[in-house]
Amino acid sequence: MEYVVTAAQMREHEQYVMETIGIDASVLMERAAMYAAKVISKRIEKEDRILIVCGVGNNGADGVALARILTEKGFDNHYAMEQIVSELEEEILDG
């Protein structure tokens, strides 16, 4: 995999777009989710199962938006939040 920008560079770009150009963070999130859904819908069938594992914070919100858009397009998808997965993992390990 080749990265186009680093995470720090992306944060700088996003901050510039929000503060200088005036595009709201929720609009950026929705656009990112829409593009990801477009790419995914070209590569898999609607019958395929999708699991979207989301981190906390903004990236988690991107993942939830992606799951919503894929559902609207008729894809069978589920998402799990990292924090919930971590809590379940601890519960399972603690037995």
JSON list of C-alpha atoms in Angstrom, two decimals:
[
{"chain": "A", "resi": 1, "resn": "MET", "atom": "CA", "xyz": [0.00, 0.00, 0.00]},
{"chain": "A", "resi": 2, "resn": "GLU", "atom": "CA", "xyz": [1.27, 3.44, -0.84]},
{"chain": "A", "resi": 3, "resn": "TYR", "atom": "CA", "xyz": [0.13, 6.39, 1.23]},
{"chain": "A", "resi": 4, "resn": "VAL", "atom": "CA", "xyz": [-0.71, 9.60, -0.58]},
{"chain": "A", "resi": 5, "resn": "VAL", "atom": "CA", "xyz": [-0.46, 11.67, 2.60]},
{"chain": "A", "resi": 6, "resn": "THR", "atom": "CA", "xyz": [0.37, 10.90, 6.21]},
{"chain": "A", "resi": 7, "resn": "ALA", "atom": "CA", "xyz": [-2.27, 11.11, 8.95]},
{"chain": "A", "resi": 8, "resn": "ALA", "atom": "CA", "xyz": [-0.72, 14.38, 10.16]},
{"chain": "A", "resi": 9, "resn": "GLN", "atom": "CA", "xyz": [-0.79, 15.85, 6.66]},
{"chain": "A", "resi": 10, "resn": "MET", "atom": "CA", "xyz": [-4.43, 14.82, 6.24]},
{"chain": "A", "resi": 11, "resn": "ARG", "atom": "CA", "xyz": [-5.35, 16.55, 9.51]},
{"chain": "A", "resi": 12, "resn": "GLU", "atom": "CA", "xyz": [-3.63, 19.70, 8.23]},
{"chain": "A", "resi": 13, "resn": "HIS", "atom": "CA", "xyz": [-5.52, 19.51, 4.93]},
{"chain": "A", "resi": 14, "resn": "GLU", "atom": "CA", "xyz": [-8.84, 18.97, 6.69]},
{"chain": "A", "resi": 15, "resn": "GLN", "atom": "CA", "xyz": [-8.21, 21.86, 9.06]},
{"chain": "A", "resi": 16, "resn": "TYR", "atom": "CA", "xyz": [-7.35, 24.12, 6.13]},
{"chain": "A", "resi": 17, "resn": "VAL", "atom": "CA", "xyz": [-10.52, 23.14, 4.25]},
{"chain": "A", "resi": 18, "resn": "MET", "atom": "CA", "xyz": [-12.70, 23.68, 7.32]},
{"chain": "A", "resi": 19, "resn": "GLU", "atom": "CA", "xyz": [-11.14, 26.94, 8.52]},
{"chain": "A", "resi": 20, "resn": "THR", "atom": "CA", "xyz": [-10.06, 28.63, 5.30]},
{"chain": "A", "resi": 21, "resn": "ILE", "atom": "CA", "xyz": [-12.56, 27.38, 2.74]},
{"chain": "A", "resi": 22, "resn": "GLY", "atom": "CA", "xyz": [-15.38, 26.98, 5.25]},
{"chain": "A", "resi": 23, "resn": "ILE", "atom": "CA", "xyz": [-16.53, 23.44, 4.53]},
{"chain": "A", "resi": 24, "resn": "ASP", "atom": "CA", "xyz": [-18.01, 21.82, 7.64]},
{"chain": "A", "resi": 25, "resn": "ALA", "atom": "CA", "xyz": [-16.47, 18.64, 9.07]},
{"chain": "A", "resi": 26, "resn": "SER", "atom": "CA", "xyz": [-19.77, 16.78, 8.64]},
{"chain": "A", "resi": 27, "resn": "VAL", "atom": "CA", "xyz": [-19.70, 17.56, 4.90]},
{"chain": "A", "resi": 28, "resn": "LEU", "atom": "CA", "xyz": [-16.14, 16.22, 4.63]},
{"chain": "A", "resi": 29, "resn": "MET", "atom": "CA", "xyz": [-17.19, 13.08, 6.49]},
{"chain": "A", "resi": 30, "resn": "GLU", "atom": "CA", "xyz": [-20.20, 12.52, 4.25]},
{"chain": "A", "resi": 31, "resn": "ARG", "atom": "CA", "xyz": [-18.14, 13.02, 1.08]},
{"chain": "A", "resi": 32, "resn": "ALA", "atom": "CA", "xyz": [-15.49, 10.58, 2.29]},
{"chain": "A", "resi": 33, "resn": "ALA", "atom": "CA", "xyz": [-18.15, 8.00, 3.11]},
{"chain": "A", "resi": 34, "resn": "MET", "atom": "CA", "xyz": [-19.87, 8.50, -0.25]},
{"chain": "A", "resi": 35, "resn": "TYR", "atom": "CA", "xyz": [-16.62, 7.98, -2.14]},
{"chain": "A", "resi": 36, "resn": "ALA", "atom": "CA", "xyz": [-15.71, 4.90, -0.10]},
{"chain": "A", "resi": 37, "resn": "ALA", "atom": "CA", "xyz": [-19.19, 3.47, -0.77]},
{"chain": "A", "resi": 38, "resn": "LYS", "atom": "CA", "xyz": [-18.73, 4.14, -4.49]},
{"chain": "A", "resi": 39, "resn": "VAL", "atom": "CA", "xyz": [-15.42, 2.25, -4.54]},
{"chain": "A", "resi": 40, "resn": "ILE", "atom": "CA", "xyz": [-16.81, -0.63, -2.46]},
{"chain": "A", "resi": 41, "resn": "SER", "atom": "CA", "xyz": [-19.95, -0.97, -4.59]},
{"chain": "A", "resi": 42, "resn": "LYS", "atom": "CA", "xyz": [-17.78, -1.40, -7.70]},
{"chain": "A", "resi": 43, "resn": "ARG", "atom": "CA", "xyz": [-15.71, -4.16, -6.13]},
{"chain": "A", "resi": 44, "resn": "ILE", "atom": "CA", "xyz": [-18.22, -6.39, -4.33]},
{"chain": "A", "resi": 45, "resn": "GLU", "atom": "CA", "xyz": [-21.70, -7.78, -4.85]},
{"chain": "A", "resi": 46, "resn": "LYS", "atom": "CA", "xyz": [-24.70, -6.68, -2.80]},
{"chain": "A", "resi": 47, "resn": "GLU", "atom": "CA", "xyz": [-25.05, -10.24, -1.51]},
{"chain": "A", "resi": 48, "resn": "ASP", "atom": "CA", "xyz": [-21.54, -10.15, 0.00]},
{"chain": "A", "resi": 49, "resn": "ARG", "atom": "CA", "xyz": [-21.37, -9.46, 3.72]},
{"chain": "A", "resi": 50, "resn": "ILE", "atom": "CA", "xyz": [-19.43, -6.43, 4.92]},
{"chain": "A", "resi": 51, "resn": "LEU", "atom": "CA", "xyz": [-18.07, -5.71, 8.38]},
{"chain": "A", "resi": 52, "resn": "ILE", "atom": "CA", "xyz": [-16.92, -2.15, 9.02]},
{"chain": "A", "resi": 53, "resn": "VAL", "atom": "CA", "xyz": [-14.83, -1.84, 12.17]},
{"chain": "A", "resi": 54, "resn": "CYS", "atom": "CA", "xyz": [-14.84, 1.76, 13.36]},
{"chain": "A", "resi": 55, "resn": "GLY", "atom": "CA", "xyz": [-12.45, 3.54, 15.66]},
{"chain": "A", "resi": 56, "resn": "VAL", "atom": "CA", "xyz": [-13.61, 6.17, 18.07]},
{"chain": "A", "resi": 57, "resn": "GLY", "atom": "CA", "xyz": [-13.85, 9.84, 17.13]},
{"chain": "A", "resi": 58, "resn": "ASN", "atom": "CA", "xyz": [-14.01, 11.20, 13.62]},
{"chain": "A", "resi": 59, "resn": "ASN", "atom": "CA", "xyz": [-12.86, 8.03, 11.88]},
{"chain": "A", "resi": 60, "resn": "GLY", "atom": "CA", "xyz": [-15.56, 6.11, 13.69]},
{"chain": "A", "resi": 61, "resn": "ALA", "atom": "CA", "xyz": [-18.16, 8.56, 12.46]},
{"chain": "A", "resi": 62, "resn": "ASP", "atom": "CA", "xyz": [-16.84, 8.09, 8.91]},
{"chain": "A", "resi": 63, "resn": "GLY", "atom": "CA", "xyz": [-17.33, 4.34, 9.26]},
{"chain": "A", "resi": 64, "resn": "VAL", "atom": "CA", "xyz": [-20.87, 4.71, 10.58]},
{"chain": "A", "resi": 65, "resn": "ALA", "atom": "CA", "xyz": [-21.70, 7.07, 7.69]},
{"chain": "A", "resi": 66, "resn": "LEU", "atom": "CA", "xyz": [-20.26, 4.49, 5.27]},
{"chain": "A", "resi": 67, "resn": "ALA", "atom": "CA", "xyz": [-22.42, 1.75, 6.80]},
{"chain": "A", "resi": 68, "resn": "ARG", "atom": "CA", "xyz": [-25.52, 3.96, 6.45]},
{"chain": "A", "resi": 69, "resn": "ILE", "atom": "CA", "xyz": [-24.80, 4.73, 2.79]},
{"chain": "A", "resi": 70, "resn": "LEU", "atom": "CA", "xyz": [-24.12, 1.07, 1.96]},
{"chain": "A", "resi": 71, "resn": "THR", "atom": "CA", "xyz": [-27.38, 0.10, 3.66]},
{"chain": "A", "resi": 72, "resn": "GLU", "atom": "CA", "xyz": [-29.22, 2.71, 1.58]},
{"chain": "A", "resi": 73, "resn": "LYS", "atom": "CA", "xyz": [-27.65, 1.14, -1.54]},
{"chain": "A", "resi": 74, "resn": "GLY", "atom": "CA", "xyz": [-28.92, -2.31, -0.50]},
{"chain": "A", "resi": 75, "resn": "PHE", "atom": "CA", "xyz": [-25.68, -3.86, 0.78]},
{"chain": "A", "resi": 76, "resn": "ASP", "atom": "CA", "xyz": [-25.68, -6.31, 3.69]},
{"chain": "A", "resi": 77, "resn": "ASN", "atom": "CA", "xyz": [-23.31, -4.65, 6.13]},
{"chain": "A", "resi": 78, "resn": "HIS", "atom": "CA", "xyz": [-22.66, -4.40, 9.82]},
{"chain": "A", "resi": 79, "resn": "TYR", "atom": "CA", "xyz": [-20.38, -2.18, 11.82]},
{"chain": "A", "resi": 80, "resn": "ALA", "atom": "CA", "xyz": [-18.65, -2.50, 15.16]},
{"chain": "A", "resi": 81, "resn": "MET", "atom": "CA", "xyz": [-17.19, 0.31, 17.21]},
{"chain": "A", "resi": 82, "resn": "GLU", "atom": "CA", "xyz": [-13.63, -0.27, 18.42]},
{"chain": "A", "resi": 83, "resn": "GLN", "atom": "CA", "xyz": [-14.48, 0.58, 22.01]},
{"chain": "A", "resi": 84, "resn": "ILE", "atom": "CA", "xyz": [-17.32, -1.93, 22.10]},
{"chain": "A", "resi": 85, "resn": "VAL", "atom": "CA", "xyz": [-15.14, -4.58, 20.47]},
{"chain": "A", "resi": 86, "resn": "SER", "atom": "CA", "xyz": [-12.40, -3.93, 23.05]},
{"chain": "A", "resi": 87, "resn": "GLU", "atom": "CA", "xyz": [-14.89, -4.23, 25.90]},
{"chain": "A", "resi": 88, "resn": "LEU", "atom": "CA", "xyz": [-16.25, -7.50, 24.49]},
{"chain": "A", "resi": 89, "resn": "GLU", "atom": "CA", "xyz": [-12.72, -8.81, 24.03]},
{"chain": "A", "resi": 90, "resn": "GLU", "atom": "CA", "xyz": [-11.91, -8.06, 27.69]},
{"chain": "A", "resi": 91, "resn": "GLU", "atom": "CA", "xyz": [-15.14, -9.72, 28.79]},
{"chain": "A", "resi": 92, "resn": "ILE", "atom": "CA", "xyz": [-14.36, -12.85, 26.75]},
{"chain": "A", "resi": 93, "resn": "LEU", "atom": "CA", "xyz": [-10.75, -13.02, 27.98]},
{"chain": "A", "resi": 94, "resn": "ASP", "atom": "CA", "xyz": [-11.79, -12.51, 31.60]},
{"chain": "A", "resi": 95, "resn": "GLY", "atom": "CA", "xyz": [-14.22, -15.35, 31.07]}
]
